[in-house]
Amino acid sequence: ANVFKKPEKRIVVLGGPTGAGKTTTLAKLAAYEKLKLKRSVSFLTLDDFKIGAPDQLAHYARILEVPFSKVRTDIGLEEHCKLISADTIFVDTFGLSPRDTERLQALKKALHFSDPLMAARLEIHWVLPDGIPSKDAFDGWRAYQDLKPKYLAFTKWDETENWGGMLSAILASRKPVSFISHGQSVPDDLSMFSK
């Protein structure tokens, strides 16, 4: 799925397990859109669980010279997104364990947009490390499918030659794969997924 070909405004959300590389991948995507596609971008974070996560994204925002904010508790994600005029809003989320039903429900609630125009802009990617065990990928999909991700994305391609978990996730979800991340360099270590 070549998500970069979409001309309309987008709200790109990366969700997935803790340690999957969501924040770094978000920075790569934003840098690519700003520097290569000349689109305006903005960062939002929902992650107030992991120590230092907002600081990491704020650091990337300073480097890219783009707006960054944390979603406030008094207004929801949808209302916050309505206040941002960027072509693409990149939303970082907290890491999820498939067994943590409370956090899964909190994220599901945050991603439930009531305005159909705003909901149409929402683009959820389920992010997994490439070397994830097949059973974990399958169990994770069963838990995360309530979030209604449109795409799969894989990270840490450079750290493994075991692609069984990736294949399991693709077969279990039947979702198109948008991109793979294969290193720490922002924005270079990001590629469109292809056959």
CSV table of C-alpha atoms in Angstrom, one decimal:
chain,number,residue,atom,x,y,z
A,1,ALA,CA,0.0,0.0,0.0
A,2,ASN,CA,1.6,3.2,-1.1
A,3,VAL,CA,0.2,5.6,1.5
A,4,PHE,CA,2.4,8.4,0.3
A,5,LYS,CA,0.4,8.8,-2.9
A,6,LYS,CA,-2.7,10.0,-1.0
A,7,PRO,CA,-3.1,13.7,-1.8
A,8,GLU,CA,-5.7,14.4,0.9
A,9,LYS,CA,-5.1,15.4,4.5
A,10,ARG,CA,-4.3,12.5,6.8
A,11,ILE,CA,-4.1,11.6,10.4
A,12,VAL,CA,-1.5,8.8,10.7
A,13,VAL,CA,-1.6,6.8,13.8
A,14,LEU,CA,1.0,4.1,14.7
A,15,GLY,CA,-0.1,1.5,17.2
A,16,GLY,CA,1.4,-1.7,18.4
A,17,PRO,CA,3.4,-3.4,21.2
A,18,THR,CA,5.9,-1.7,23.4
A,19,GLY,CA,9.4,-1.5,21.9
A,20,ALA,CA,8.2,-1.9,18.3
A,21,GLY,CA,9.9,1.3,17.2
A,22,LYS,CA,6.7,3.4,16.7
A,23,THR,CA,8.2,6.7,17.7
A,24,THR,CA,11.3,6.5,15.5
A,25,THR,CA,9.2,5.2,12.6
A,26,LEU,CA,6.8,8.2,13.1
A,27,ALA,CA,9.8,10.5,12.8
A,28,LYS,CA,11.0,8.8,9.6
A,29,LEU,CA,7.5,9.1,8.1
A,30,ALA,CA,7.2,12.8,9.0
A,31,ALA,CA,10.7,13.6,7.7
A,32,TYR,CA,10.0,11.9,4.4
A,33,GLU,CA,6.7,13.8,4.0
A,34,LYS,CA,8.2,17.1,4.9
A,35,LEU,CA,11.5,16.9,3.1
A,36,LYS,CA,10.6,14.8,0.0
A,37,LEU,CA,6.9,15.4,-0.5
A,38,LYS,CA,6.9,19.0,0.8
A,39,ARG,CA,3.9,18.5,2.9
A,40,SER,CA,3.2,20.3,6.2
A,41,VAL,CA,3.3,17.9,9.2
A,42,SER,CA,2.6,18.0,12.9
A,43,PHE,CA,3.3,15.6,15.8
A,44,LEU,CA,0.8,14.6,18.5
A,45,THR,CA,1.4,12.1,21.2
A,46,LEU,CA,-1.0,10.1,23.3
A,47,ASP,CA,1.9,8.4,25.1
A,48,ASP,CA,2.0,9.5,28.7
A,49,PHE,CA,2.9,6.0,30.0
A,50,LYS,CA,6.5,5.5,28.8
A,51,ILE,CA,9.0,7.6,30.5
A,52,GLY,CA,10.7,9.9,28.0
A,53,ALA,CA,8.4,9.1,25.1
A,54,PRO,CA,7.0,12.6,24.7
A,55,ASP,CA,10.6,14.0,25.0
A,56,GLN,CA,11.8,11.8,22.2
A,57,LEU,CA,9.1,12.9,19.8
A,58,ALA,CA,9.6,16.6,20.9
A,59,HIS,CA,13.3,16.2,20.0
A,60,TYR,CA,12.4,15.0,16.5
A,61,ALA,CA,9.9,17.9,16.2
A,62,ARG,CA,12.7,20.4,17.0
A,63,ILE,CA,15.0,18.8,14.5
A,64,LEU,CA,12.4,18.9,11.7
A,65,GLU,CA,11.0,22.3,12.9
A,66,VAL,CA,7.4,21.1,13.0
A,67,PRO,CA,4.8,21.6,15.7
A,68,PHE,CA,4.5,19.1,18.6
A,69,SER,CA,1.9,18.7,21.3
A,70,LYS,CA,0.5,16.2,23.8
A,71,VAL,CA,-3.2,15.4,23.6
A,72,ARG,CA,-4.8,17.1,26.6
A,73,THR,CA,-7.0,15.2,28.9
A,74,ASP,CA,-9.8,17.8,28.7
A,75,ILE,CA,-10.3,17.4,25.0
A,76,GLY,CA,-10.1,14.3,22.9
A,77,LEU,CA,-7.8,13.4,20.0
A,78,GLU,CA,-10.5,14.2,17.4
A,79,GLU,CA,-11.0,17.7,18.8
A,80,HIS,CA,-7.3,18.2,19.1
A,81,CYS,CA,-6.8,17.2,15.4
A,82,LYS,CA,-9.4,19.7,14.3
A,83,LEU,CA,-7.2,22.5,15.7
A,84,ILE,CA,-4.2,21.5,13.5
A,85,SER,CA,-4.0,22.6,9.9
A,86,ALA,CA,-1.1,20.4,8.8
A,87,ASP,CA,-1.4,18.2,5.7
A,88,THR,CA,-0.5,15.2,7.8
A,89,ILE,CA,-0.8,14.8,11.6
A,90,PHE,CA,1.4,12.0,13.0
A,91,VAL,CA,0.0,10.5,16.2
A,92,ASP,CA,2.3,8.5,18.5
A,93,THR,CA,0.6,6.0,20.8
A,94,PHE,CA,1.5,4.2,24.0
A,95,GLY,CA,2.8,0.6,23.6
A,96,LEU,CA,0.1,-2.1,24.0
A,97,SER,CA,0.3,-5.6,25.3
A,98,PRO,CA,-2.4,-7.8,23.8
A,99,ARG,CA,-3.5,-8.7,27.3
A,100,ASP,CA,-3.8,-5.1,28.5
A,101,THR,CA,-7.5,-4.7,27.8
A,102,GLU,CA,-7.8,-1.4,29.7
A,103,ARG,CA,-5.2,0.4,27.6
A,104,LEU,CA,-6.6,-1.2,24.4
A,105,GLN,CA,-10.0,0.1,25.3
A,106,ALA,CA,-8.5,3.6,26.1
A,107,LEU,CA,-6.9,3.7,22.7
A,108,LYS,CA,-10.0,2.4,20.9
A,109,LYS,CA,-12.0,5.2,22.6
A,110,ALA,CA,-9.4,7.8,21.6
A,111,LEU,CA,-9.5,6.7,18.0
A,112,HIS,CA,-13.3,6.7,17.7
A,113,PHE,CA,-14.0,9.8,15.7
A,114,SER,CA,-17.6,10.9,15.5
A,115,ASP,CA,-17.2,13.4,12.6
A,116,PRO,CA,-17.3,11.3,9.4
A,117,LEU,CA,-14.9,13.7,7.6
A,118,MET,CA,-12.4,13.4,10.4
A,119,ALA,CA,-12.8,9.6,10.6
A,120,ALA,CA,-12.1,9.4,6.8
A,121,ARG,CA,-8.7,11.1,7.4
A,122,LEU,CA,-7.7,8.5,10.0
A,123,GLU,CA,-5.0,6.0,8.9
A,124,ILE,CA,-4.1,3.5,11.5
A,125,HIS,CA,-1.0,1.3,11.0
A,126,TRP,CA,-0.4,-1.7,13.2
A,127,VAL,CA,3.4,-1.7,13.8
A,128,LEU,CA,5.3,-4.9,14.6
A,129,PRO,CA,9.0,-5.7,14.9
A,130,ASP,CA,9.9,-7.9,12.0
A,131,GLY,CA,11.3,-10.7,14.2
A,132,ILE,CA,8.2,-11.1,16.3
A,133,PRO,CA,7.3,-14.8,17.0
A,134,SER,CA,4.4,-16.1,14.9
A,135,LYS,CA,2.2,-16.9,17.8
A,136,ASP,CA,2.7,-13.4,19.3
A,137,ALA,CA,1.9,-11.8,15.9
A,138,PHE,CA,-1.3,-13.9,15.7
A,139,ASP,CA,-2.4,-13.2,19.3
A,140,GLY,CA,-1.6,-9.6,18.9
A,141,TRP,CA,-3.8,-9.3,15.8
A,142,ARG,CA,-6.7,-10.8,17.6
A,143,ALA,CA,-6.4,-8.2,20.3
A,144,TYR,CA,-5.6,-5.2,18.1
A,145,GLN,CA,-8.2,-5.8,15.3
A,146,ASP,CA,-10.8,-3.9,17.4
A,147,LEU,CA,-8.7,-0.7,16.7
A,148,LYS,CA,-9.5,-1.3,13.0
A,149,PRO,CA,-6.0,-0.7,11.5
A,150,LYS,CA,-6.0,-0.2,7.8
A,151,TYR,CA,-2.3,-1.2,7.3
A,152,LEU,CA,0.5,-3.3,8.7
A,153,ALA,CA,4.0,-1.9,9.1
A,154,PHE,CA,7.2,-3.7,10.1
A,155,THR,CA,10.2,-2.4,11.9
A,156,LYS,CA,13.7,-3.7,12.8
A,157,TRP,CA,14.0,-5.4,9.4
A,158,ASP,CA,17.8,-5.1,9.8
A,159,GLU,CA,17.8,-7.0,13.1
A,160,THR,CA,16.5,-10.4,11.9
A,161,GLU,CA,16.3,-12.9,9.2
A,162,ASN,CA,13.2,-14.6,10.8
A,163,TRP,CA,10.2,-13.4,8.8
A,164,GLY,CA,7.7,-16.0,10.1
A,165,GLY,CA,6.0,-13.5,12.4
A,166,MET,CA,5.6,-11.0,9.6
A,167,LEU,CA,4.0,-13.6,7.4
A,168,SER,CA,1.7,-14.7,10.2
A,169,ALA,CA,0.6,-11.1,10.8
A,170,ILE,CA,-0.1,-10.6,7.1
A,171,LEU,CA,-2.1,-13.9,6.8
A,172,ALA,CA,-4.0,-13.4,10.0
A,173,SER,CA,-5.0,-9.8,9.2
A,174,ARG,CA,-5.3,-9.8,5.4
A,175,LYS,CA,-4.2,-6.1,5.6
A,176,PRO,CA,-1.9,-4.4,3.1
A,177,VAL,CA,1.6,-3.6,4.3
A,178,SER,CA,2.6,0.0,4.0
A,179,PHE,CA,6.3,0.2,4.8
A,180,ILE,CA,9.3,-1.4,6.5
A,181,SER,CA,11.8,0.3,8.8
A,182,HIS,CA,15.4,-1.1,8.6
A,183,GLY,CA,17.7,1.0,10.8
A,184,GLN,CA,17.9,4.1,13.1
A,185,SER,CA,18.7,6.7,10.5
A,186,VAL,CA,15.9,9.3,10.1
A,187,PRO,CA,14.5,9.4,7.4
A,188,ASP,CA,16.7,7.1,5.3
A,189,ASP,CA,16.0,3.7,6.8
A,190,LEU,CA,12.4,3.5,5.7
A,191,SER,CA,11.2,1.7,2.5
A,192,MET,CA,7.9,1.0,0.9
A,193,PHE,CA,7.0,-2.7,1.2
A,194,SER,CA,6.9,-4.6,-2.1
A,195,LYS,CA,6.7,-8.2,-3.3
